[in-house]
Amino acid sequence: MDRVNLPPTSNLVKPSRAELLVAAVSVAATLLAVLAVVRLTSLEETRLERFGNATAQALAELAVEPLTRQDRLHLGVIGNRLAELDTVTGVASYGPDNTLLASTGELDGVRFSQPVTLDDTLVGYVRISVDPAAFQAVSGWRYPLLALAGLLLPFAIGAGFAFARAARDGRLRPAPDPVDDDSGAEDAAPPPPAGDIRHYLVAVNLYNQLTLPADQREFELSLCLELAESVAEVYQGQVVHLPGIGVLLDLDHTDDPDRPFQILCAAFLLLRLLQEEGPFGRYRLGLHVVEQPAEETLALDHDAVADASLLSALARDGTVAASASLVALLDNTARLRSRPLVNPLLDELATSGPNCRLVTELESPFSELVFRQSEQLQAQREATSSPSTF
């Protein structure tokens, strides 16, 4: 049999466009998988730094008063509560001369320090140690995944070439068109998406709970939950316990175009009730809004809940920290008094921009409306509840 030498330009030996396309896609997909694994590892380091810096900053704000008074007991209590976090291995507080005042755990992890100032005057330093292992859940899989991607690369390319070659040679036939059958078609069709619904979140932060005795802390948290449920009944919503913070109100959206301002009124109503009835607690409120698919529940580990909690920690006593997302929904800001909320931790917000506002009070007549509502709710509580044990 005579041997036939085909030129390289022959269509019989030249790869088709389909083969080249499949090969390119196979290589690109594998490279993307490798890059994704590398990216996950770099994200772990970013999460570690963000957590450490944010925690040190929050600790610095908590430590202003006890450092000013050199209150070692108070500093120790704060350090002990913070060290209960699995990711924190140690906490230390220092005076302005770098003298150790209180220490909890071991500073044997990645350290983060933060100066503590009061009116631009240095009153001390705080330092925390973070366990890097808590942020390395993916690292152990990095090299096996890279190796697997490397092994799959030639197989993916080979399979792509074989598929394209077989298709060109006619060995693979397209599937026949489905037979038209209207019976049961409507039952098999997926339901249309229900769309997103809006959640108004009010995070209530018992800000001084780290320094309260256990019985007083439990009393305040129970009272906070009870008052929040009263407000949620008036303003249509649900209340859940927010571990480590206080409570969370998830208020429903309505067709009323003024609903965002109503949510702000609800926050000030709850704040007033807490100030009137909470004998030991200092409360700060964070206000946020997020849209979620109707078929999904808003979990407590949702980024929006974390953002509302962070806003509550950055508020001041007697104020409400409102996210930029919620402020943008307010039609008439002349009905309230506010000022920009400035804090480096606002850059940590995942579901809102950093241009948040600190709302200090409502203008008349809305402040009077909140006052009347608080009196009505207090009267109802006095008529139905037993006297406090405190």
GROMACS .gro file of C-alpha atoms in nm:
model
  390
    1MET     CA    1   0.000   0.000   0.000
    2ASP     CA    2   0.140   0.337  -0.097
    3ARG     CA    3   0.193   0.585   0.181
    4VAL     CA    4   0.027   0.920   0.131
    5ASN     CA    5   0.200   1.223   0.278
    6LEU     CA    6  -0.048   1.499   0.347
    7PRO     CA    7   0.068   1.859   0.360
    8PRO     CA    8   0.023   2.044   0.692
    9THR     CA    9  -0.238   2.265   0.529
   10SER     CA   10  -0.466   1.972   0.450
   11ASN     CA   11  -0.808   1.982   0.619
   12LEU     CA   12  -0.764   1.615   0.708
   13VAL     CA   13  -0.480   1.685   0.950
   14LYS     CA   14  -0.537   2.049   1.040
   15PRO     CA   15  -0.735   2.089   1.367
   16SER     CA   16  -1.078   2.235   1.323
   17ARG     CA   17  -1.200   2.552   1.488
   18ALA     CA   18  -1.406   2.343   1.729
   19GLU     CA   19  -1.095   2.154   1.839
   20LEU     CA   20  -0.900   2.472   1.893
   21LEU     CA   21  -1.188   2.630   2.080
   22VAL     CA   22  -1.230   2.328   2.309
   23ALA     CA   23  -0.858   2.322   2.380
   24ALA     CA   24  -0.854   2.691   2.461
   25VAL     CA   25  -1.154   2.662   2.689
   26SER     CA   26  -1.006   2.359   2.866
   27VAL     CA   27  -0.681   2.541   2.934
   28ALA     CA   28  -0.858   2.858   3.045
   29ALA     CA   29  -1.092   2.671   3.281
   30THR     CA   30  -0.805   2.483   3.442
   31LEU     CA   31  -0.600   2.799   3.485
   32LEU     CA   32  -0.898   2.974   3.640
   33ALA     CA   33  -0.935   2.689   3.889
   34VAL     CA   34  -0.569   2.720   3.985
   35LEU     CA   35  -0.599   3.097   4.021
   36ALA     CA   36  -0.909   3.053   4.237
   37VAL     CA   37  -0.720   2.834   4.481
   38VAL     CA   38  -0.435   3.084   4.501
   39ARG     CA   39  -0.686   3.364   4.547
   40LEU     CA   40  -0.855   3.182   4.837
   41THR     CA   41  -0.523   3.163   5.017
   42SER     CA   42  -0.460   3.535   4.975
   43LEU     CA   43  -0.812   3.610   5.098
   44GLU     CA   44  -0.735   3.425   5.421
   45GLU     CA   45  -0.451   3.665   5.492
   46THR     CA   46  -0.677   3.960   5.412
   47ARG     CA   47  -0.947   3.830   5.648
   48LEU     CA   48  -0.690   3.785   5.923
   49GLU     CA   49  -0.568   4.144   5.889
   50ARG     CA   50  -0.918   4.287   5.867
   51PHE     CA   51  -1.034   4.095   6.173
   52GLY     CA   52  -0.725   4.186   6.375
   53ASN     CA   53  -0.734   4.556   6.292
   54ALA     CA   54  -1.110   4.583   6.345
   55THR     CA   55  -1.096   4.399   6.679
   56ALA     CA   56  -0.804   4.608   6.805
   57GLN     CA   57  -0.988   4.927   6.705
   58ALA     CA   58  -1.305   4.815   6.884
   59LEU     CA   59  -1.103   4.722   7.193
   60ALA     CA   60  -0.938   5.065   7.188
   61GLU     CA   61  -1.279   5.234   7.197
   62LEU     CA   62  -1.392   5.014   7.486
   63ALA     CA   63  -1.073   5.081   7.681
   64VAL     CA   64  -1.080   5.462   7.674
   65GLU     CA   65  -1.258   5.508   8.006
   66PRO     CA   66  -1.079   5.236   8.210
   67LEU     CA   67  -0.738   5.339   8.074
   68THR     CA   68  -0.807   5.699   8.168
   69ARG     CA   69  -0.878   5.588   8.527
   70GLN     CA   70  -0.607   5.318   8.523
   71ASP     CA   71  -0.883   5.073   8.617
   72ARG     CA   72  -0.703   4.738   8.599
   73LEU     CA   73  -1.011   4.540   8.706
   74HIS     CA   74  -1.225   4.687   8.428
   75LEU     CA   75  -0.950   4.628   8.173
   76GLY     CA   76  -0.916   4.269   8.290
   77VAL     CA   77  -1.288   4.206   8.251
   78ILE     CA   78  -1.284   4.342   7.897
   79GLY     CA   79  -0.978   4.133   7.814
   80ASN     CA   80  -1.131   3.816   7.956
   81ARG     CA   81  -1.450   3.856   7.753
   82LEU     CA   82  -1.259   3.928   7.433
   83ALA     CA   83  -1.025   3.632   7.487
   84GLU     CA   84  -1.331   3.403   7.489
   85LEU     CA   85  -1.334   3.433   7.110
   86ASP     CA   86  -1.178   3.128   6.947
   87THR     CA   87  -0.973   3.346   6.714
   88VAL     CA   88  -0.816   3.559   6.990
   89THR     CA   89  -0.529   3.405   7.189
   90GLY     CA   90  -0.437   3.703   7.405
   91VAL     CA   91  -0.530   4.057   7.507
   92ALA     CA   92  -0.315   4.318   7.682
   93SER     CA   93  -0.362   4.680   7.790
   94TYR     CA   94  -0.080   4.928   7.852
   95GLY     CA   95  -0.050   5.274   8.000
   96PRO     CA   96   0.086   5.569   7.803
   97ASP     CA   97   0.437   5.484   7.928
   98ASN     CA   98   0.395   5.127   7.792
   99THR     CA   99   0.345   4.983   8.142
  100LEU     CA  100   0.143   4.662   8.139
  101LEU     CA  101  -0.187   4.714   8.322
  102ALA     CA  102  -0.385   4.400   8.235
  103SER     CA  103  -0.318   4.085   8.038
  104THR     CA  104  -0.522   3.780   7.941
  105GLY     CA  105  -0.398   3.474   7.752
  106GLU     CA  106  -0.078   3.456   7.550
  107LEU     CA  107   0.036   3.700   7.284
  108ASP     CA  108   0.181   3.418   7.078
  109GLY     CA  109  -0.012   3.472   6.754
  110VAL     CA  110  -0.024   3.752   6.500
  111ARG     CA  111  -0.026   4.076   6.698
  112PHE     CA  112  -0.230   4.388   6.635
  113SER     CA  113  -0.181   4.707   6.837
  114GLN     CA  114  -0.387   5.023   6.862
  115PRO     CA  115  -0.323   5.349   7.049
  116VAL     CA  116  -0.601   5.471   7.278
  117THR     CA  117  -0.669   5.845   7.276
  118LEU     CA  118  -0.908   6.081   7.450
  119ASP     CA  119  -0.948   6.426   7.296
  120ASP     CA  120  -0.624   6.377   7.101
  121THR     CA  121  -0.440   6.282   7.421
  122LEU     CA  122  -0.272   5.942   7.439
  123VAL     CA  123  -0.401   5.745   7.738
  124GLY     CA  124  -0.253   5.405   7.655
  125TYR     CA  125  -0.231   5.116   7.414
  126VAL     CA  126  -0.413   4.789   7.355
  127ARG     CA  127  -0.279   4.479   7.188
  128ILE     CA  128  -0.441   4.156   7.078
  129SER     CA  129  -0.302   3.831   6.944
  130VAL     CA  130  -0.493   3.641   6.674
  131ASP     CA  131  -0.456   3.271   6.599
  132PRO     CA  132  -0.367   3.245   6.228
  133ALA     CA  133  -0.479   2.881   6.218
  134ALA     CA  134  -0.840   2.998   6.253
  135PHE     CA  135  -0.811   3.167   5.913
  136GLN     CA  136  -0.636   2.883   5.730
  137ALA     CA  137  -0.921   2.640   5.674
  138VAL     CA  138  -0.855   2.636   5.301
  139SER     CA  139  -0.475   2.630   5.307
  140GLY     CA  140  -0.451   2.257   5.370
  141TRP     CA  141  -0.630   2.194   5.041
  142ARG     CA  142  -0.423   2.434   4.836
  143TYR     CA  143  -0.150   2.204   4.709
  144PRO     CA  144  -0.373   1.896   4.657
  145LEU     CA  145  -0.605   2.109   4.448
  146LEU     CA  146  -0.315   2.249   4.249
  147ALA     CA  147  -0.185   1.897   4.185
  148LEU     CA  148  -0.531   1.776   4.087
  149ALA     CA  149  -0.570   2.065   3.847
  150GLY     CA  150  -0.233   1.984   3.693
  151LEU     CA  151  -0.329   1.618   3.647
  152LEU     CA  152  -0.666   1.701   3.496
  153LEU     CA  153  -0.523   1.951   3.248
  154PRO     CA  154  -0.398   1.702   2.985
  155PHE     CA  155  -0.707   1.485   3.024
  156ALA     CA  156  -0.935   1.784   2.976
  157ILE     CA  157  -0.750   1.889   2.663
  158GLY     CA  158  -0.740   1.533   2.528
  159ALA     CA  159  -1.108   1.479   2.590
  160GLY     CA  160  -1.186   1.806   2.421
  161PHE     CA  161  -0.986   1.711   2.114
  162ALA     CA  162  -1.146   1.367   2.099
  163PHE     CA  163  -1.493   1.512   2.124
  164ALA     CA  164  -1.427   1.768   1.855
  165ARG     CA  165  -1.264   1.510   1.625
  166ALA     CA  166  -1.549   1.265   1.670
  167ALA     CA  167  -1.803   1.534   1.598
  168ARG     CA  168  -1.621   1.629   1.280
  169ASP     CA  169  -1.600   1.269   1.163
  170GLY     CA  170  -1.971   1.220   1.217
  171ARG     CA  171  -1.937   0.959   1.489
  172LEU     CA  172  -2.135   1.173   1.730
  173ARG     CA  173  -2.484   1.256   1.619
  174PRO     CA  174  -2.691   1.542   1.752
  175ALA     CA  175  -2.977   1.438   1.975
  176PRO     CA  176  -3.315   1.423   1.800
  177ASP     CA  177  -3.556   1.705   1.856
  178PRO     CA  178  -3.792   1.633   2.143
  179VAL     CA  179  -4.143   1.529   2.052
  180ASP     CA  180  -4.393   1.801   2.115
  181ASP     CA  181  -4.612   1.702   2.408
  182ASP     CA  182  -4.812   1.965   2.587
  183SER     CA  183  -4.933   1.726   2.857
  184GLY     CA  184  -4.781   1.816   3.192
  185ALA     CA  185  -4.574   2.101   3.044
  186GLU     CA  186  -4.705   2.351   3.291
  187ASP     CA  187  -4.632   2.121   3.584
  188ALA     CA  188  -4.271   2.075   3.473
  189ALA     CA  189  -4.203   2.446   3.422
  190PRO     CA  190  -4.009   2.608   3.706
  191PRO     CA  191  -4.201   2.867   3.903
  192PRO     CA  192  -4.120   3.230   3.825
  193PRO     CA  193  -3.883   3.400   4.069
  194ALA     CA  194  -4.061   3.563   4.357
  195GLY     CA  195  -3.828   3.863   4.351
  196ASP     CA  196  -3.643   4.031   4.636
  197ILE     CA  197  -3.792   4.163   4.955
  198ARG     CA  198  -3.650   4.441   5.166
  199HIS     CA  199  -3.537   4.385   5.524
  200TYR     CA  200  -3.496   4.679   5.761
  201LEU     CA  201  -3.247   4.579   6.029
  202VAL     CA  202  -3.215   4.742   6.370
  203ALA     CA  203  -2.922   4.603   6.569
  204VAL     CA  204  -2.947   4.682   6.941
  205ASN     CA  205  -2.609   4.672   7.112
  206LEU     CA  206  -2.586   4.637   7.490
  207TYR     CA  207  -2.258   4.822   7.473
  208ASN     CA  208  -2.145   4.786   7.834
  209GLN     CA  209  -2.238   4.420   7.878
  210LEU     CA  210  -1.872   4.322   7.918
  211THR     CA  211  -1.856   4.514   8.245
  212LEU     CA  212  -2.192   4.410   8.391
  213PRO     CA  213  -2.228   4.130   8.646
  214ALA     CA  214  -2.393   3.821   8.506
  215ASP     CA  215  -2.731   3.883   8.673
  216GLN     CA  216  -2.750   4.244   8.555
  217ARG     CA  217  -2.643   4.148   8.204
  218GLU     CA  218  -2.910   3.878   8.182
  219PHE     CA  219  -3.172   4.121   8.313
  220GLU     CA  220  -3.082   4.385   8.055
  221LEU     CA  221  -3.079   4.138   7.766
  222SER     CA  222  -3.417   4.001   7.870
  223LEU     CA  223  -3.558   4.352   7.901
  224CYS     CA  224  -3.410   4.450   7.566
  225LEU     CA  225  -3.572   4.152   7.396
  226GLU     CA  226  -3.908   4.228   7.557
  227LEU     CA  227  -3.904   4.596   7.458
  228ALA     CA  228  -3.789   4.514   7.106
  229GLU     CA  229  -4.084   4.278   7.065
  230SER     CA  230  -4.320   4.556   7.174
  231VAL     CA  231  -4.177   4.790   6.911
  232ALA     CA  232  -4.181   4.518   6.644
  233GLU     CA  233  -4.550   4.462   6.713
  234VAL     CA  234  -4.621   4.829   6.646
  235TYR     CA  235  -4.396   4.859   6.341
  236GLN     CA  236  -4.450   4.509   6.195
  237GLY     CA  237  -4.146   4.290   6.228
  238GLN     CA  238  -3.967   4.009   6.407
  239VAL     CA  239  -3.706   4.000   6.683
  240VAL     CA  240  -3.423   3.754   6.742
  241HIS     CA  241  -3.141   3.734   6.991
  242LEU     CA  242  -2.810   3.856   6.847
  243PRO     CA  243  -2.532   3.662   7.024
  244GLY     CA  244  -2.262   3.878   7.177
  245ILE     CA  245  -2.443   4.199   7.080
  246GLY     CA  246  -2.801   4.217   7.202
  247VAL     CA  247  -3.106   4.177   6.978
  248LEU     CA  248  -3.190   4.225   6.613
  249LEU     CA  249  -3.516   4.363   6.476
  250ASP     CA  250  -3.604   4.259   6.121
  251LEU     CA  251  -3.883   4.500   6.026
  252ASP     CA  252  -4.101   4.433   5.725
  253HIS     CA  253  -4.126   4.646   5.415
  254THR     CA  254  -4.464   4.796   5.324
  255ASP     CA  255  -4.610   4.990   5.033
  256ASP     CA  256  -4.585   5.314   5.229
  257PRO     CA  257  -4.325   5.535   5.053
  258ASP     CA  258  -4.231   5.678   5.393
  259ARG     CA  259  -4.145   5.336   5.534
  260PRO     CA  260  -3.768   5.408   5.575
  261PHE     CA  261  -3.844   5.705   5.798
  262GLN     CA  262  -4.093   5.496   5.995
  263ILE     CA  263  -3.810   5.250   6.062
  264LEU     CA  264  -3.599   5.536   6.196
  265CYS     CA  265  -3.887   5.634   6.425
  266ALA     CA  266  -3.907   5.273   6.545
  267ALA     CA  267  -3.537   5.282   6.631
  268PHE     CA  268  -3.575   5.599   6.837
  269LEU     CA  269  -3.884   5.458   7.007
  270LEU     CA  270  -3.690   5.153   7.119
  271LEU     CA  271  -3.395   5.367   7.222
  272ARG     CA  272  -3.620   5.583   7.439
  273LEU     CA  273  -3.779   5.278   7.604
  274LEU     CA  274  -3.439   5.130   7.680
  275GLN     CA  275  -3.317   5.456   7.831
  276GLU     CA  276  -3.628   5.482   8.047
  277GLU     CA  277  -3.647   5.122   8.168
  278GLY     CA  278  -3.293   4.982   8.153
  279PRO     CA  279  -3.127   5.060   8.489
  280PHE     CA  280  -2.784   4.920   8.405
  281GLY     CA  281  -2.748   4.906   8.029
  282ARG     CA  282  -2.599   5.148   7.781
  283TYR     CA  283  -2.748   5.090   7.439
  284ARG     CA  284  -2.638   5.185   7.091
  285LEU     CA  285  -2.837   5.117   6.776
  286GLY     CA  286  -2.734   5.045   6.418
  287LEU     CA  287  -2.979   5.078   6.129
  288HIS     CA  288  -2.936   4.908   5.792
  289VAL     CA  289  -3.139   4.782   5.496
  290VAL     CA  290  -3.081   4.490   5.261
  291GLU     CA  291  -3.273   4.314   4.987
  292GLN     CA  292  -3.294   3.936   4.995
  293PRO     CA  293  -3.463   3.681   4.764
  294ALA     CA  294  -3.813   3.615   4.893
  295GLU     CA  295  -3.756   3.240   4.916
  296GLU     CA  296  -3.446   3.280   5.137
  297THR     CA  297  -3.436   3.357   5.507
  298LEU     CA  298  -3.202   3.621   5.638
  299ALA     CA  299  -2.949   3.429   5.847
  300LEU     CA  300  -2.769   3.579   6.143
  301ASP     CA  301  -2.436   3.521   5.969
  302HIS     CA  302  -2.544   3.734   5.671
  303ASP     CA  303  -2.306   4.019   5.588
  304ALA     CA  304  -2.589   4.271   5.630
  305VAL     CA  305  -2.646   4.158   5.990
  306ALA     CA  306  -2.274   4.192   6.059
  307ASP     CA  307  -2.281   4.542   5.911
  308ALA     CA  308  -2.579   4.644   6.126
  309SER     CA  309  -2.396   4.511   6.432
  310LEU     CA  310  -2.082   4.705   6.343
  311LEU     CA  311  -2.285   5.023   6.300
  312SER     CA  312  -2.438   4.972   6.644
  313ALA     CA  313  -2.090   4.947   6.796
  314LEU     CA  314  -1.986   5.272   6.626
  315ALA     CA  315  -2.291   5.469   6.742
  316ARG     CA  316  -2.288   5.688   7.051
  317ASP     CA  317  -2.513   5.676   7.354
  318GLY     CA  318  -2.859   5.804   7.265
  319THR     CA  319  -2.797   5.800   6.889
  320VAL     CA  320  -2.866   5.575   6.591
  321ALA     CA  321  -2.597   5.494   6.335
  322ALA     CA  322  -2.765   5.466   5.994
  323SER     CA  323  -2.601   5.302   5.695
  324ALA     CA  324  -2.551   5.487   5.368
  325SER     CA  325  -2.796   5.243   5.208
  326LEU     CA  326  -3.074   5.342   5.444
  327VAL     CA  327  -2.998   5.715   5.440
  328ALA     CA  328  -3.030   5.707   5.061
  329LEU     CA  329  -3.392   5.590   5.102
  330LEU     CA  330  -3.495   5.884   5.323
  331ASP     CA  331  -3.692   6.134   5.118
  332ASN     CA  332  -3.671   6.426   5.359
  333THR     CA  333  -3.365   6.445   5.582
  334ALA     CA  334  -3.489   6.779   5.724
  335ARG     CA  335  -3.705   6.573   5.962
  336LEU     CA  336  -3.400   6.458   6.154
  337ARG     CA  337  -3.072   6.586   6.290
  338SER     CA  338  -2.761   6.399   6.194
  339ARG     CA  339  -2.393   6.432   6.126
  340PRO     CA  340  -2.145   6.224   5.928
  341LEU     CA  341  -2.023   5.911   6.103
  342VAL     CA  342  -1.646   5.903   6.074
  343ASN     CA  343  -1.457   5.589   6.169
  344PRO     CA  344  -1.197   5.378   5.986
  345LEU     CA  345  -1.398   5.065   6.062
  346LEU     CA  346  -1.667   5.183   5.819
  347ASP     CA  347  -1.442   5.058   5.541
  348GLU     CA  348  -1.514   4.707   5.673
  349LEU     CA  349  -1.883   4.730   5.573
  350ALA     CA  350  -1.960   4.462   5.316
  351THR     CA  351  -2.315   4.561   5.210
  352SER     CA  352  -2.309   4.939   5.234
  353GLY     CA  353  -2.088   5.230   5.148
  354PRO     CA  354  -1.889   5.413   5.417
  355ASN     CA  355  -2.089   5.739   5.399
  356CYS     CA  356  -2.303   5.665   5.703
  357ARG     CA  357  -2.480   5.912   5.932
  358LEU     CA  358  -2.511   5.941   6.307
  359VAL     CA  359  -2.872   6.044   6.374
  360THR     CA  360  -2.891   6.232   6.703
  361GLU     CA  361  -3.263   6.315   6.721
  362LEU     CA  362  -3.588   6.358   6.531
  363GLU     CA  363  -3.736   6.697   6.460
  364SER     CA  364  -4.080   6.806   6.580
  365PRO     CA  365  -4.352   6.675   6.552
  366PHE     CA  366  -4.195   6.331   6.509
  367SER     CA  367  -4.005   6.348   6.836
  368GLU     CA  368  -4.336   6.413   7.014
  369LEU     CA  369  -4.492   6.119   6.829
  370VAL     CA  370  -4.217   5.887   6.955
  371PHE     CA  371  -4.264   6.025   7.307
  372ARG     CA  372  -4.638   5.950   7.301
  373GLN     CA  373  -4.578   5.601   7.165
  374SER     CA  374  -4.326   5.529   7.440
  375GLU     CA  375  -4.571   5.645   7.708
  376GLN     CA  376  -4.843   5.421   7.564
  377LEU     CA  377  -4.615   5.116   7.553
  378GLN     CA  378  -4.488   5.182   7.906
  379ALA     CA  379  -4.845   5.210   8.033
  380GLN     CA  380  -4.933   4.880   7.869
  381ARG     CA  381  -4.629   4.713   8.024
  382GLU     CA  382  -4.708   4.848   8.369
  383ALA     CA  383  -5.060   4.714   8.342
  384THR     CA  384  -4.953   4.364   8.243
  385SER     CA  385  -4.610   4.302   8.397
  386SER     CA  386  -4.494   4.229   8.750
  387PRO     CA  387  -4.256   4.459   8.936
  388SER     CA  388  -3.885   4.425   8.858
  389THR     CA  389  -3.666   4.234   9.100
  390PHE     CA  390  -3.407   4.507   9.072
   0.00000   0.00000   0.00000
